[in-house]
Tab-separated table of C-alpha atoms in Angstrom:
chain	number	residue	atom	x	y	z
V	259	MET	CA	-22.699	6.433	-15.196
V	260	PRO	CA	-19.335	4.578	-15.363
V	261	LEU	CA	-19.269	0.957	-14.256
V	262	LEU	CA	-16.002	1.138	-12.363
V	263	PRO	CA	-16.094	3.057	-9.084
V	264	SER	CA	-14.826	6.607	-9.324
V	265	VAL	CA	-11.778	6.675	-7.084
V	266	THR	CA	-10.248	9.857	-5.732
V	267	ALA	CA	-6.601	9.266	-4.976
V	268	MET	CA	-6.056	10.091	-1.305
V	269	PRO	CA	-2.457	9.970	-0.111
V	270	SER	CA	-3.321	8.269	3.180
V	271	TYR	CA	-5.444	5.596	1.471
V	272	GLU	CA	-2.805	4.878	-1.176
V	273	HIS	CA	-0.150	4.876	1.537
V	274	GLU	CA	-2.030	2.364	3.681
V	275	GLY	CA	-2.924	0.286	0.619
V	276	LEU	CA	0.729	-0.035	-0.333
V	277	ILE	CA	1.625	-1.081	3.194
V	278	ARG	CA	-1.130	-3.709	3.011
V	279	LEU	CA	0.585	-5.285	-0.014
V	280	PHE	CA	3.636	-6.014	2.122
V	281	ARG	CA	1.632	-6.954	5.203
V	282	ASN	CA	-0.357	-9.488	3.186
V	283	ARG	CA	2.798	-10.882	1.581
V	284	PRO	CA	5.934	-10.133	3.645
V	285	GLU	CA	8.063	-11.994	1.085
V	286	LEU	CA	7.554	-9.016	-1.252
V	287	ALA	CA	10.085	-6.957	0.750
V	288	PRO	CA	13.076	-9.316	0.397
V	289	GLU	CA	11.986	-10.020	-3.190
V	290	LEU	CA	12.404	-6.327	-4.029
V	291	LEU	CA	15.742	-6.147	-2.225
V	292	ARG	CA	17.024	-9.180	-4.099
V	293	ASP	CA	15.527	-8.717	-7.572
V	294	ALA	CA	15.032	-4.955	-7.894
V	295	LEU	CA	18.070	-3.705	-5.972
V	296	SER	CA	20.433	-6.687	-6.378
V	297	ILE	CA	21.041	-6.877	-2.624
V	298	GLU	CA	22.587	-10.142	-1.460
V	299	LEU	CA	20.395	-11.532	1.313
V	300	PRO	CA	21.319	-13.996	4.061
V	301	ALA	CA	19.806	-17.467	3.896
V	302	TYR	CA	16.357	-17.479	5.513
V	303	SER	CA	13.394	-19.828	5.823
V	304	GLU	CA	10.652	-17.356	6.709
V	305	ALA	CA	9.661	-13.722	6.145
V	306	ARG	CA	7.209	-12.387	8.694
V	307	VAL	CA	5.774	-9.070	9.882
V	308	GLU	CA	7.361	-7.766	13.075
V	309	SER	CA	6.322	-4.973	15.447
V	310	ALA	CA	6.943	-1.552	13.894
V	311	ASP	CA	7.525	0.174	17.238
V	312	LEU	CA	11.234	0.934	17.025
V	313	THR	CA	11.773	3.290	19.954
V	314	ASP	CA	10.136	4.241	23.197
V	315	LEU	CA	9.299	7.669	21.825
V	316	GLU	CA	5.711	8.648	21.126
V	317	PRO	CA	5.806	10.819	17.953
V	318	ALA	CA	4.496	9.199	14.744
V	319	GLU	CA	7.797	9.740	12.962
V	320	ARG	CA	9.351	7.241	15.384
V	321	ARG	CA	7.039	4.460	14.158
V	322	ALA	CA	7.926	2.718	10.918
V	323	ASP	CA	5.298	1.850	8.333
V	324	LEU	CA	6.099	-1.860	8.536
V	325	VAL	CA	8.881	-4.155	9.674
V	326	VAL	CA	9.556	-7.472	7.929
V	327	LEU	CA	11.835	-9.934	9.676
V	328	LEU	CA	13.776	-12.638	7.842
V	329	VAL	CA	14.273	-15.671	10.044
V	330	ASP	CA	16.422	-18.784	9.763
V	331	GLY	CA	15.929	-20.313	13.172
V	332	LYS	CA	16.852	-16.879	14.517
V	333	PRO	CA	16.536	-13.332	13.080
V	334	VAL	CA	18.976	-12.801	10.205
V	335	LEU	CA	17.775	-9.495	8.734
V	336	GLY	CA	15.335	-6.812	9.825
V	337	ILE	CA	13.768	-4.829	6.982
V	338	VAL	CA	12.128	-1.490	7.790
V	339	LEU	CA	9.609	-0.691	5.053
V	340	GLU	CA	8.732	2.949	4.419
V	341	VAL	CA	6.141	4.012	1.828
V	342	GLN	CA	6.914	7.566	0.756
V	343	LEU	CA	4.420	9.379	-1.488
V	344	SER	CA	5.488	12.947	-0.714
V	345	PRO	CA	8.531	14.629	0.874
V	346	ASP	CA	8.607	14.449	4.665
V	347	PRO	CA	11.999	15.635	5.968
V	348	LYS	CA	11.109	14.845	9.589
V	349	LYS	CA	10.204	11.244	8.779
V	350	ARG	CA	13.297	10.901	6.584
V	351	ARG	CA	15.543	11.954	9.470
V	352	SER	CA	14.124	9.038	11.459
V	353	TRP	CA	15.303	6.357	9.046
V	354	PRO	CA	18.789	5.978	10.572
V	355	ALA	CA	17.195	5.645	14.021
V	356	TYR	CA	14.971	2.867	12.675
V	357	VAL	CA	17.995	0.849	11.600
V	358	VAL	CA	19.813	1.363	14.901
V	359	GLY	CA	16.720	0.607	16.978
V	360	LEU	CA	15.796	-2.522	15.032
V	361	ARG	CA	19.369	-3.842	15.031
V	362	ALA	CA	19.597	-3.362	18.784
V	363	ARG	CA	16.258	-5.046	19.384
V	364	LEU	CA	16.800	-8.050	17.111
V	365	GLU	CA	20.604	-8.334	17.424
V	366	CYS	CA	20.940	-8.842	13.673
V	367	PRO	CA	21.633	-6.652	10.606
V	368	ALA	CA	18.899	-4.225	9.590
V	369	CYS	CA	18.107	-1.909	6.684
V	370	VAL	CA	15.511	0.597	5.471
V	371	ILE	CA	13.777	0.079	2.121
V	372	VAL	CA	11.746	3.016	0.816
V	373	VAL	CA	9.030	2.329	-1.759
V	374	THR	CA	7.850	5.214	-3.946
V	375	VAL	CA	5.622	5.471	-7.017
V	376	THR	CA	7.394	8.389	-8.726
V	377	GLU	CA	11.016	8.811	-9.789
V	378	ALA	CA	11.089	12.306	-8.265
V	379	MET	CA	10.326	10.835	-4.840
V	380	ALA	CA	12.853	8.058	-5.412
V	381	ARG	CA	15.591	10.629	-6.076
V	382	TRP	CA	14.595	12.546	-2.942
V	383	ALA	CA	14.662	9.394	-0.811
V	384	ARG	CA	18.075	8.311	-2.165
V	385	GLU	CA	19.847	11.485	-1.067
V	386	PRO	CA	22.565	10.594	1.480
V	387	MET	CA	22.199	11.958	4.997
V	388	VAL	CA	25.362	13.094	6.748
V	389	LEU	CA	24.995	12.066	10.381
V	390	GLY	CA	28.370	13.349	11.477
V	391	PRO	CA	32.052	13.255	10.502
V	392	GLY	CA	32.652	10.144	8.415
V	393	ASN	CA	29.126	8.862	9.057
V	394	VAL	CA	26.665	8.837	6.143
V	395	PHE	CA	23.306	7.051	5.885
V	396	GLN	CA	21.558	6.183	2.621
V	397	ALA	CA	18.257	4.298	2.345
V	398	LEU	CA	17.628	1.525	-0.162
V	399	VAL	CA	14.996	2.912	-2.535
V	400	VAL	CA	12.588	1.177	-4.912
V	401	GLY	CA	11.144	3.621	-7.446
V	402	PRO	CA	9.097	2.894	-10.597
V	403	SER	CA	12.174	2.081	-12.678
V	404	ALA	CA	13.035	-0.773	-10.298
V	405	VAL	CA	9.555	-2.329	-10.424
V	406	PRO	CA	8.941	-4.808	-13.266
V	407	VAL	CA	6.313	-4.019	-15.901
V	408	ILE	CA	3.883	-6.935	-15.558
V	409	GLU	CA	1.528	-7.328	-18.533
V	410	ASP	CA	1.310	-11.127	-18.615
V	411	VAL	CA	-1.681	-12.459	-16.680
V	412	ALA	CA	0.050	-15.723	-15.756
V	413	VAL	CA	2.980	-13.793	-14.258
V	414	ALA	CA	0.583	-11.496	-12.394
V	415	GLU	CA	-1.372	-14.428	-10.970
V	416	ARG	CA	1.823	-15.940	-9.546
V	417	ASP	CA	2.599	-12.716	-7.682
V	418	PRO	CA	-0.555	-10.557	-7.303
V	419	GLU	CA	1.079	-8.065	-4.915
V	420	MET	CA	3.926	-7.409	-7.340
V	421	ALA	CA	1.349	-6.993	-10.123
V	422	ILE	CA	-0.466	-4.364	-8.054
V	423	LEU	CA	2.834	-2.610	-7.369
V	424	SER	CA	3.522	-2.694	-11.120
V	425	ALA	CA	0.197	-0.960	-11.776
V	426	LEU	CA	0.985	1.694	-9.176
V	427	ALA	CA	4.434	2.281	-10.682
V	428	HIS	CA	3.534	2.140	-14.381
V	429	GLY	CA	-0.207	2.819	-14.527
V	430	GLN	CA	0.258	6.148	-16.305
V	431	GLY	CA	2.548	4.717	-18.994
V	432	PRO	CA	1.904	3.492	-22.537
V	433	HIS	CA	1.054	-0.063	-21.420
V	434	ALA	CA	-1.359	0.964	-18.654
V	435	GLU	CA	-4.309	-1.005	-20.039
V	436	GLN	CA	-2.382	-4.284	-20.255
V	437	ILE	CA	-0.803	-3.749	-16.828
V	438	GLY	CA	-4.170	-2.893	-15.269
V	439	ARG	CA	-5.862	-5.890	-16.906
V	440	ALA	CA	-3.186	-8.278	-15.645
V	441	ALA	CA	-3.316	-6.822	-12.126
V	442	LEU	CA	-7.117	-6.975	-11.925
V	443	LEU	CA	-7.269	-10.553	-13.199
V	444	ALA	CA	-4.582	-11.528	-10.684
V	445	THR	CA	-6.934	-10.582	-7.839
V	446	LEU	CA	-9.802	-12.876	-8.838
V	447	HIS	CA	-8.693	-15.788	-6.654
V	448	LEU	CA	-7.869	-13.709	-3.585
V	449	SER	CA	-10.122	-13.031	-0.603
V	450	SER	CA	-12.910	-10.520	-1.148
V	451	GLU	CA	-11.231	-8.007	1.165
V	452	SER	CA	-7.901	-8.167	-0.661
V	453	GLN	CA	-9.604	-8.253	-4.048
V	454	LEU	CA	-11.546	-5.048	-3.472
V	455	LEU	CA	-8.621	-3.216	-1.879
V	456	TYR	CA	-6.236	-4.197	-4.665
V	457	CYS	CA	-8.747	-3.325	-7.383
V	458	ASP	CA	-9.239	0.065	-5.798
V	459	LEU	CA	-5.488	0.677	-5.828
V	460	VAL	CA	-5.205	-0.372	-9.486
V	461	LEU	CA	-8.138	1.725	-10.648
V	462	THR	CA	-6.718	4.718	-8.819
V	463	ALA	CA	-3.314	4.263	-10.421
V	464	ILE	CA	-4.053	3.644	-14.099
V	465	SER	CA	-4.721	6.370	-16.653
V	466	GLU	CA	-8.246	7.456	-17.537
V	467	ALA	CA	-7.882	5.957	-21.013
V	468	ALA	CA	-6.830	2.589	-19.594
V	469	ARG	CA	-9.645	2.715	-17.088
V	470	ALA	CA	-12.220	3.418	-19.822
V	471	ALA	CA	-10.845	0.592	-21.983
V	472	LEU	CA	-11.069	-1.893	-19.119
V	473	GLU	CA	-14.629	-0.786	-18.388
V	474	LYS	CA	-15.591	-1.454	-22.007
V	475	LEU	CA	-14.030	-4.928	-21.915
V	476	MET	CA	-15.679	-5.798	-18.620
V	477	THR	CA	-19.151	-4.892	-19.900
V	478	SER	CA	-18.766	-6.666	-23.246
V	479	GLY	CA	-19.931	-9.992	-21.825
V	480	THR	CA	-17.143	-11.888	-23.586
V	481	TYR	CA	-14.195	-11.074	-21.338
V	482	GLU	CA	-12.396	-13.033	-18.629
V	483	PHE	CA	-13.812	-11.000	-15.764
V	484	GLN	CA	-16.395	-12.934	-13.791
V	485	SER	CA	-19.844	-11.431	-13.320
V	486	ASP	CA	-19.565	-11.480	-9.509
V	487	PHE	CA	-16.346	-9.498	-9.858
V	488	VAL	CA	-18.186	-6.799	-11.810
V	489	ARG	CA	-20.954	-6.729	-9.220
V	490	LYS	CA	-18.378	-6.295	-6.479
V	491	LEU	CA	-16.894	-3.321	-8.311
V	492	ILE	CA	-20.303	-1.713	-8.693
V	493	ALA	CA	-20.958	-2.278	-4.983
V	494	THR	CA	-17.533	-0.814	-4.218
V	495	GLY	CA	-18.412	2.335	-6.158
V	496	GLU	CA	-21.620	2.757	-4.177
V	497	ALA	CA	-19.792	2.086	-0.908
V	498	LYS	CA	-17.156	4.669	-1.794
V	499	GLY	CA	-19.852	7.309	-2.094
V	500	ARG	CA	-21.182	6.502	1.374
V	501	ALA	CA	-17.662	6.373	2.835
V	502	HIS	CA	-16.758	9.800	1.456
V	503	ALA	CA	-20.066	11.135	2.795
V	504	ILE	CA	-19.060	9.972	6.294
V	505	LEU	CA	-15.685	11.695	6.011
V	506	ALA	CA	-17.350	14.869	4.735
V	507	VAL	CA	-19.736	14.933	7.709
V	508	LEU	CA	-16.876	14.429	10.152
V	509	GLU	CA	-14.842	17.190	8.500
V	510	ALA	CA	-17.797	19.589	8.492
V	511	ARG	CA	-18.208	18.985	12.213
V	512	GLY	CA	-14.522	19.661	12.877
V	513	LEU	CA	-13.677	16.043	13.693
V	514	ARG	CA	-10.386	14.944	12.137
V	515	ALA	CA	-10.199	11.280	11.161
V	516	SER	CA	-6.816	9.632	11.649
V	517	ASP	CA	-5.229	7.824	8.722
V	518	GLU	CA	-6.183	4.524	10.326
V	519	ALA	CA	-9.836	5.601	10.747
V	520	ARG	CA	-9.956	7.016	7.211
V	521	VAL	CA	-8.637	3.776	5.721
V	522	ARG	CA	-11.098	1.721	7.771
V	523	ILE	CA	-14.026	3.820	6.549
V	524	LEU	CA	-12.913	3.830	2.916
V	525	ALA	CA	-12.232	0.089	2.928
V	526	CYS	CA	-15.689	-0.816	4.249
V	527	THR	CA	-18.094	-2.335	1.675
V	528	ASP	CA	-20.906	-3.252	4.077
V	529	SER	CA	-23.838	-0.976	3.178
V	530	ALA	CA	-25.577	-1.467	6.513
V	531	GLN	CA	-22.408	-0.598	8.427
V	532	LEU	CA	-21.796	2.505	6.310
V	533	GLU	CA	-25.377	3.689	6.835
V	534	ALA	CA	-24.967	3.196	10.572
V	535	TRP	CA	-21.750	5.207	10.549
V	536	ILE	CA	-23.431	8.021	8.610
V	537	ARG	CA	-26.147	8.268	11.256
V	538	LYS	CA	-23.595	8.244	14.078
V	539	ALA	CA	-21.319	10.769	12.375
V	540	VAL	CA	-23.841	13.582	12.859
V	541	ALA	CA	-23.965	13.147	16.647
V	542	ILE	CA	-20.612	11.857	17.939
V	543	THR	CA	-18.075	14.088	19.661
V	544	SER	CA	-14.969	12.139	18.575
V	545	VAL	CA	-14.128	9.868	15.639
V	546	ASP	CA	-13.355	7.004	18.039
V	547	GLU	CA	-17.047	6.891	18.968
V	548	LEU	CA	-17.864	5.979	15.370
V	549	PHE	CA	-16.477	2.472	15.867
């Protein structure tokens, strides 16, 4: 049985995990604009997460994934962050409205930055949208080619979220093992919640060969990984099995879990809580009752 938890890449989980990178470290958004896209930013003293409700409309496509606000005594730039893992024309058509809505609300410049993990999606997201005569909108897009390849552990430890993003962007490439190693080691000093979430994202992203190589190193007894880290990964693998069992029960009973509920279930590592949810899943009439 493999040491590292077997992770099935689920678009909603990867999507929410990517958003969590920026929520945990809002500075990552302007860092990408400045360093990856060479966008000149206004002077600011703080980057913080802002409400993502950009209109009074109810549909999900009218809610951005995340909004990061740059502040220098007052708002100086609103950044709408969109994580795009697959084509969604309806959501794409909402991007111009995000900019207009955020600019009106904050009374400062605004932009949309789209983060993708494949070049095909980056090309799709970069396509200009003609809004009307003489009016064209184009999102700012960060694809894999714009994300640095981080193999150095010291660099990864200075910016763990960027290291995780590097693993997501380049985890299938020729340096996947080194990138994965650096990203995993960068998580060791983070909170347990962030550590497990980030590790899950890395292990989902890297190639099978890189994953097997890291497993061998981690079980050798002579590597940098701490023993409690390995135990956490084993526990995560067991928790994943219980979490997927809960989702399977809900699906079999015709109860559709929202992305938010799915992420909450998959992120849980408390065995007692997962067992309680399994027992409840067979009797509830709505997913909300689970919590």
